[in-house]
Amino acid sequence: MTETVHVLSYKKLEGKVAIITGGASGIGEATARLFAQHGARAIVIADIQDALGQSVAKSIGHGQCTYMHCDVTDEFQVKSLIDSTVETFGSLDIMFSNAGASEKLFAINTRGMAACVKHSARAMVEGRVKGGCIVCTGSLIGSVGMEEFIDYVMSKHAVLGLVRCASKGLGEYGIRVNCVSPGGWKECEKFFEGIMGLKGLGAMKAKDVANAVLFLACPDSQFITGQNLIVDGGTKL
Ligand code: NAD
């Protein structure tokens, strides 16, 4: 007897409202596009590159994706971003705190990330959101030592500490907090090759990280919290 194999294909974020900081380019942009494909009801791209962010939102579709200026180093702007998202769309289900840079490291990568976690968690708890998810972008070198980049390494180690603490406190509200830690992709290939010896699966693409974020943001990972998912294609350290 021939067995019929049903391949289940479903939209993993149907009806969800998501904010993506640093969504105007790179990993954030790729994630916004993937969230849209997976049926998110509303995606708010938050960034400081207004023209770029607006054009990404427009290309995804204004009914589903909007842009809002938010400099994550300013906690007031972070609070406004989150409050206005809840006011406009009725809830906040997913926060992808992804904005990061190699300058103003602690203001953006550490304190900015903490402000995003703090205010999104508050909004989820106040809104009694079911299955709220927070995903923070760390880095492959956020869990290893590398003297040449001590400030960056420290700023990204802090992301892991934040994720671990927040996941403990928010578990009782059903809110999960996880970290995605990218290696380096094509543009960074030389850098990683020189420093780390990029081997494994080769050069990473933004979509590779976006796929991991989708997993951490959807019910497929409903019993996973406080974890660090490294997406480096097997780069050897
Ligand atoms: P990217 O430069 O394409 O995207 C970062 C985005 O963050 C940009 O759109 C930028 O405008 C925005 N941003 C910067 N400062 C901001 C601020 N103060 N407020 C709001 N938005 C701000 O780079 P990317 O590689 O997609 O970076 C995304 C994340 O991935 C970062 O946290 C970065 O540290 C991390 N990461 C990147 C790599 C890599 O190889 N590129 C490796 C490991 C981790």
PDB file of C-alpha atoms in Angstrom, residues 11-21 28 31-32 34-46 64 81-83 85-86 89-98 116-117 119-125 128-137 174-178 180 210 212-221:
ATOM      1  CA  LYS A  11       2.348  30.142   8.756  1.00  0.00           C
ATOM      2  CA  LYS A  12       4.079  30.228  12.088  1.00  0.00           C
ATOM      3  CA  LEU A  13       3.269  33.765  13.161  1.00  0.00           C
ATOM      4  CA  GLU A  14      -0.349  34.133  12.086  1.00  0.00           C
ATOM      5  CA  GLY A  15      -1.922  37.139  13.825  1.00  0.00           C
ATOM      6  CA  LYS A  16       1.201  38.129  15.755  1.00  0.00           C
ATOM      7  CA  VAL A  17       2.481  41.653  16.329  1.00  0.00           C
ATOM      8  CA  ALA A  18       6.267  42.046  16.213  1.00  0.00           C
ATOM      9  CA  ILE A  19       8.816  44.796  16.669  1.00  0.00           C
ATOM     10  CA  ILE A  20      12.249  44.460  15.067  1.00  0.00           C
ATOM     11  CA  THR A  21      14.932  46.923  16.114  1.00  0.00           C
ATOM     12  CA  GLY A  28      16.681  42.696  10.960  1.00  0.00           C
ATOM     13  CA  THR A  31      13.748  38.743   9.644  1.00  0.00           C
ATOM     14  CA  ALA A  32      11.045  41.314   8.861  1.00  0.00           C
ATOM     15  CA  LEU A  34      10.433  36.224   6.884  1.00  0.00           C
ATOM     16  CA  PHE A  35       7.966  37.267   9.622  1.00  0.00           C
ATOM     17  CA  ALA A  36       5.772  38.779   6.884  1.00  0.00           C
ATOM     18  CA  GLN A  37       5.853  35.522   4.897  1.00  0.00           C
ATOM     19  CA  HIS A  38       4.826  33.710   8.066  1.00  0.00           C
ATOM     20  CA  GLY A  39       1.672  35.749   8.467  1.00  0.00           C
ATOM     21  CA  ALA A  40       2.600  38.235  11.189  1.00  0.00           C
ATOM     22  CA  ARG A  41      -0.319  40.666  11.470  1.00  0.00           C
ATOM     23  CA  ALA A  42       1.891  43.675  12.080  1.00  0.00           C
ATOM     24  CA  ILE A  43       5.644  44.179  11.914  1.00  0.00           C
ATOM     25  CA  VAL A  44       7.125  47.415  13.177  1.00  0.00           C
ATOM     26  CA  ILE A  45      10.618  48.105  11.914  1.00  0.00           C
ATOM     27  CA  ALA A  46      12.462  50.396  14.302  1.00  0.00           C
ATOM     28  CA  GLN A  64       1.558  44.505   7.291  1.00  0.00           C
ATOM     29  CA  LEU A  81       8.026  52.667  20.291  1.00  0.00           C
ATOM     30  CA  ILE A  82       6.564  49.898  22.407  1.00  0.00           C
ATOM     31  CA  ASP A  83       3.637  51.868  23.813  1.00  0.00           C
ATOM     32  CA  THR A  85       2.849  49.667  18.905  1.00  0.00           C
ATOM     33  CA  VAL A  86       0.504  48.326  21.582  1.00  0.00           C
ATOM     34  CA  PHE A  89      -2.070  47.136  17.016  1.00  0.00           C
ATOM     35  CA  GLY A  90      -3.584  46.048  20.331  1.00  0.00           C
ATOM     36  CA  SER A  91      -0.663  43.984  21.647  1.00  0.00           C
ATOM     37  CA  LEU A  92       2.986  43.097  21.376  1.00  0.00           C
ATOM     38  CA  ASP A  93       3.724  39.382  20.920  1.00  0.00           C
ATOM     39  CA  ILE A  94       7.309  39.350  19.662  1.00  0.00           C
ATOM     40  CA  MET A  95      10.232  41.671  20.323  1.00  0.00           C
ATOM     41  CA  PHE A  96      13.316  41.061  18.207  1.00  0.00           C
ATOM     42  CA  SER A  97      15.907  43.275  19.882  1.00  0.00           C
ATOM     43  CA  ASN A  98      18.536  43.255  17.198  1.00  0.00           C
ATOM     44  CA  CYS A 116      14.104  46.966  24.735  1.00  0.00           C
ATOM     45  CA  VAL A 117      13.787  43.866  26.928  1.00  0.00           C
ATOM     46  CA  HIS A 119       9.808  47.777  28.078  1.00  0.00           C
ATOM     47  CA  SER A 120       8.672  44.922  25.858  1.00  0.00           C
ATOM     48  CA  ALA A 121       8.424  42.624  28.888  1.00  0.00           C
ATOM     49  CA  ARG A 122       6.385  45.272  30.714  1.00  0.00           C
ATOM     50  CA  ALA A 123       4.020  45.631  27.750  1.00  0.00           C
ATOM     51  CA  MET A 124       3.601  41.846  27.454  1.00  0.00           C
ATOM     52  CA  VAL A 125       2.938  41.397  31.166  1.00  0.00           C
ATOM     53  CA  ARG A 128      -1.425  39.508  29.530  1.00  0.00           C
ATOM     54  CA  VAL A 129      -0.003  38.342  26.222  1.00  0.00           C
ATOM     55  CA  LYS A 130      -0.074  34.579  25.748  1.00  0.00           C
ATOM     56  CA  GLY A 131       3.216  33.112  24.539  1.00  0.00           C
ATOM     57  CA  GLY A 132       5.178  36.363  24.388  1.00  0.00           C
ATOM     58  CA  CYS A 133       8.683  36.032  22.943  1.00  0.00           C
ATOM     59  CA  ILE A 134      11.763  38.183  23.172  1.00  0.00           C
ATOM     60  CA  VAL A 135      14.776  37.392  21.015  1.00  0.00           C
ATOM     61  CA  CYS A 136      18.024  39.342  21.408  1.00  0.00           C
ATOM     62  CA  THR A 137      20.886  39.374  18.925  1.00  0.00           C
ATOM     63  CA  GLY A 174       4.789  32.591  29.971  1.00  0.00           C
ATOM     64  CA  ILE A 175       7.235  34.943  28.262  1.00  0.00           C
ATOM     65  CA  ARG A 176      10.300  33.348  26.677  1.00  0.00           C
ATOM     66  CA  VAL A 177      13.604  35.166  26.217  1.00  0.00           C
ATOM     67  CA  ASN A 178      16.368  33.780  24.007  1.00  0.00           C
ATOM     68  CA  VAL A 180      20.539  34.309  18.638  1.00  0.00           C
ATOM     69  CA  ALA A 210      16.389  35.084  10.320  1.00  0.00           C
ATOM     70  CA  ALA A 212      16.795  30.880  13.661  1.00  0.00           C
ATOM     71  CA  VAL A 213      14.964  33.958  14.940  1.00  0.00           C
ATOM     72  CA  LEU A 214      11.711  32.651  13.453  1.00  0.00           C
ATOM     73  CA  PHE A 215      12.216  29.363  15.282  1.00  0.00           C
ATOM     74  CA  LEU A 216      12.806  31.150  18.603  1.00  0.00           C
ATOM     75  CA  ALA A 217       9.834  33.461  18.032  1.00  0.00           C
ATOM     76  CA  CYS A 218       7.252  30.831  17.090  1.00  0.00           C
ATOM     77  CA  PRO A 219       5.503  28.031  19.013  1.00  0.00           C
ATOM     78  CA  ASP A 220       7.961  25.420  17.643  1.00  0.00           C
ATOM     79  CA  SER A 221      10.275  26.523  20.462  1.00  0.00           C
TER      80      SER A 221
END
